[in-house]
PDB file of C-alpha atoms in Angstrom:
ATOM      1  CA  UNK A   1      61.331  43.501 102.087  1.00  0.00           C
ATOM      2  CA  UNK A   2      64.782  43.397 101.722  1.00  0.00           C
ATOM      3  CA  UNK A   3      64.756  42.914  97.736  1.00  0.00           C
ATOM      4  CA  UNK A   4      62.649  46.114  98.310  1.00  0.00           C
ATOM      5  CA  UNK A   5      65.000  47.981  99.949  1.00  0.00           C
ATOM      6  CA  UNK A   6      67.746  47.109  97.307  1.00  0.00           C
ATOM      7  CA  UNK A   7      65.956  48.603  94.732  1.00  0.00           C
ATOM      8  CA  UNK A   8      66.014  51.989  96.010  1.00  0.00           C
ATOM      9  CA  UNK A   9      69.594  51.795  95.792  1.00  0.00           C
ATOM     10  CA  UNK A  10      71.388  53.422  92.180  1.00  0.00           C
ATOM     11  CA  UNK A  11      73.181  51.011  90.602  1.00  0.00           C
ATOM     12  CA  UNK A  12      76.773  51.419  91.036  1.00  0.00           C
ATOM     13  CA  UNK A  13      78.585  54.071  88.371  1.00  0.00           C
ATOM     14  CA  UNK A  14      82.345  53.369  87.198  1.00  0.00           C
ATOM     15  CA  UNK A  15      84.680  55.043  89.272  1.00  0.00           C
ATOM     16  CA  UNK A  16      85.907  56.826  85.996  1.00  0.00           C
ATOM     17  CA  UNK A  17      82.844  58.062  85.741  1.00  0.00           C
ATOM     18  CA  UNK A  18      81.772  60.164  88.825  1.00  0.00           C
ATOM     19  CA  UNK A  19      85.373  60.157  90.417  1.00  0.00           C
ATOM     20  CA  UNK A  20      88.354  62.988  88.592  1.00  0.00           C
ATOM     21  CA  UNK A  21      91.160  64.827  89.438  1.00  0.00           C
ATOM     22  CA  UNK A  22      91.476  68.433  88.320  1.00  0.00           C
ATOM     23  CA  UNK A  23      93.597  70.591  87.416  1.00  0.00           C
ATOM     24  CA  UNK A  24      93.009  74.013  87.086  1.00  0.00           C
ATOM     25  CA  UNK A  25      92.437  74.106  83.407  1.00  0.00           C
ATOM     26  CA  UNK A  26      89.950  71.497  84.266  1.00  0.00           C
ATOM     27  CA  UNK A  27      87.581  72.934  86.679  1.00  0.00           C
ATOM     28  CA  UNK A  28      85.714  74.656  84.787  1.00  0.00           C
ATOM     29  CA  UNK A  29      84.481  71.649  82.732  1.00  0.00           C
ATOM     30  CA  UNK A  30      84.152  69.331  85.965  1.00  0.00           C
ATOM     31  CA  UNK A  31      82.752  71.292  88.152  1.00  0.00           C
ATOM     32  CA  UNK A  32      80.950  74.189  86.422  1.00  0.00           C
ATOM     33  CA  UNK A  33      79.773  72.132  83.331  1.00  0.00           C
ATOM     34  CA  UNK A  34      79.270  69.302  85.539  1.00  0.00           C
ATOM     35  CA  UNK A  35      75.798  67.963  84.977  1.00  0.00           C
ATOM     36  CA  UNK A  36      75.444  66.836  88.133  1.00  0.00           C
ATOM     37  CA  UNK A  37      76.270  68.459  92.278  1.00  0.00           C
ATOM     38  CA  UNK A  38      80.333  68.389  92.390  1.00  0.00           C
ATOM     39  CA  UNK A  39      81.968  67.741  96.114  1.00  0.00           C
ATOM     40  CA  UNK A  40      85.881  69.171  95.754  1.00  0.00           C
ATOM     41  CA  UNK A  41      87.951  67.169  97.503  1.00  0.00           C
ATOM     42  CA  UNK A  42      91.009  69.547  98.232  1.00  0.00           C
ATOM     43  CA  UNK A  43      93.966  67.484  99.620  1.00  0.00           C
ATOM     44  CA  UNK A  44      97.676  67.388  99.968  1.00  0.00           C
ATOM     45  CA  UNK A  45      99.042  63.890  99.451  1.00  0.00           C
ATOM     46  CA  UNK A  46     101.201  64.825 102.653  1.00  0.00           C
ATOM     47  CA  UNK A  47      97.640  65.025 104.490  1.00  0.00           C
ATOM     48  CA  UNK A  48      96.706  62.043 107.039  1.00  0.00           C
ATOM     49  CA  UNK A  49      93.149  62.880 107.511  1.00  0.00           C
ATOM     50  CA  UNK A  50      92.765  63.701 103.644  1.00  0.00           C
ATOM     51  CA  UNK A  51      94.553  59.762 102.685  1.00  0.00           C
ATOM     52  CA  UNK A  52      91.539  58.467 105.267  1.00  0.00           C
ATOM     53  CA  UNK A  53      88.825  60.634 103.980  1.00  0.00           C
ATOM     54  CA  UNK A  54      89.258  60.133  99.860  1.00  0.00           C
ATOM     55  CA  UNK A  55      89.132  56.297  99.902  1.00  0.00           C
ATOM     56  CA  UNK A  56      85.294  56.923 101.656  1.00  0.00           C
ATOM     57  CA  UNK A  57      84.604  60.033  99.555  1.00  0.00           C
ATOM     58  CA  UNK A  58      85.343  57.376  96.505  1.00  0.00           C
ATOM     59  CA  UNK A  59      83.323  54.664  97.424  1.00  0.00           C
ATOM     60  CA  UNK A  60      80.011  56.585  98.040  1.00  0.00           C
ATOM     61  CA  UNK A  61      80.557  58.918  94.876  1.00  0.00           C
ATOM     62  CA  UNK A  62      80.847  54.674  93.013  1.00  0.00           C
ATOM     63  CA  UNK A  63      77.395  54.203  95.173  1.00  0.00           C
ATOM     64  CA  UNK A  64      75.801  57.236  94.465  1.00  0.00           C
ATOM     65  CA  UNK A  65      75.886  55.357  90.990  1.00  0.00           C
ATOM     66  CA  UNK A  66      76.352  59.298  89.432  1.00  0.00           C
ATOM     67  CA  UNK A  67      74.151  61.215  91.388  1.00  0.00           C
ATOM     68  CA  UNK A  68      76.905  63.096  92.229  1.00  0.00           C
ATOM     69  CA  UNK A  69      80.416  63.994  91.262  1.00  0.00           C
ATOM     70  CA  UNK A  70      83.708  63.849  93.247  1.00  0.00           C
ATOM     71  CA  UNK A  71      86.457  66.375  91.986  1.00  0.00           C
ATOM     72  CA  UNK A  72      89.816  65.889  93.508  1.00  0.00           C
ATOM     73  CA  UNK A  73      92.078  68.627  93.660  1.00  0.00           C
ATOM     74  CA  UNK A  74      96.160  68.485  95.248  1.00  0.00           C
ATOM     75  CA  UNK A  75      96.449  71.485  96.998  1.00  0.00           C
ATOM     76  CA  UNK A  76     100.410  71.306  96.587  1.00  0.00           C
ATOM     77  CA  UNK A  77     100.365  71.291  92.873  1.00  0.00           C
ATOM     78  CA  UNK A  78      96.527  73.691  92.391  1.00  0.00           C
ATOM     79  CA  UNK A  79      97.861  75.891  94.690  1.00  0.00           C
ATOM     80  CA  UNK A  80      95.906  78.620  92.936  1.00  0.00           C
ATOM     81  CA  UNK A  81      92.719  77.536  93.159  1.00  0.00           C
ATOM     82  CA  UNK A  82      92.878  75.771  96.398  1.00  0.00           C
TER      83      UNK A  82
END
């Protein structure tokens, strides 16, 4: 049963792959090209909750093995489109 369970899993996807921090000439290609859903991370690296939350947000984007696609974007230096 357990073996079962494990292979409803993904297989784990390189963080390169699924995790990427944008700029604002970038978001168009990440996030509106993206092939996949897109969760924007928005964070100041000044941010406590944000420093606890994007380690997580990382790991299950690695998990999701590319089901899904984590955009990080620093609000201090996007200002524009954050």
């Amino acid at each position: 049963q357990q073996q079962q369970q494990q292979q409803n899993f993904p297989k784990e996807a390189n963080k390169a792959d699924v995790v990427f921090e944008a700029t604002t000439a970038d978001l168009q290609r990440l996030v509106m090209e993206s092939p996949v859903p897109v969760l924007i991370d928005v964070y100041a690296d000044w941010c406590g909750p944000c420093k606890a939350l994007t380690p997580a947000l990382e790991q299950m984007a690695v998990k999701a093995g590319g089901m899904f696609r984590l955009v990080k974007v620093n609000s201090d230096n996007e200002w524009p489109v954050s």
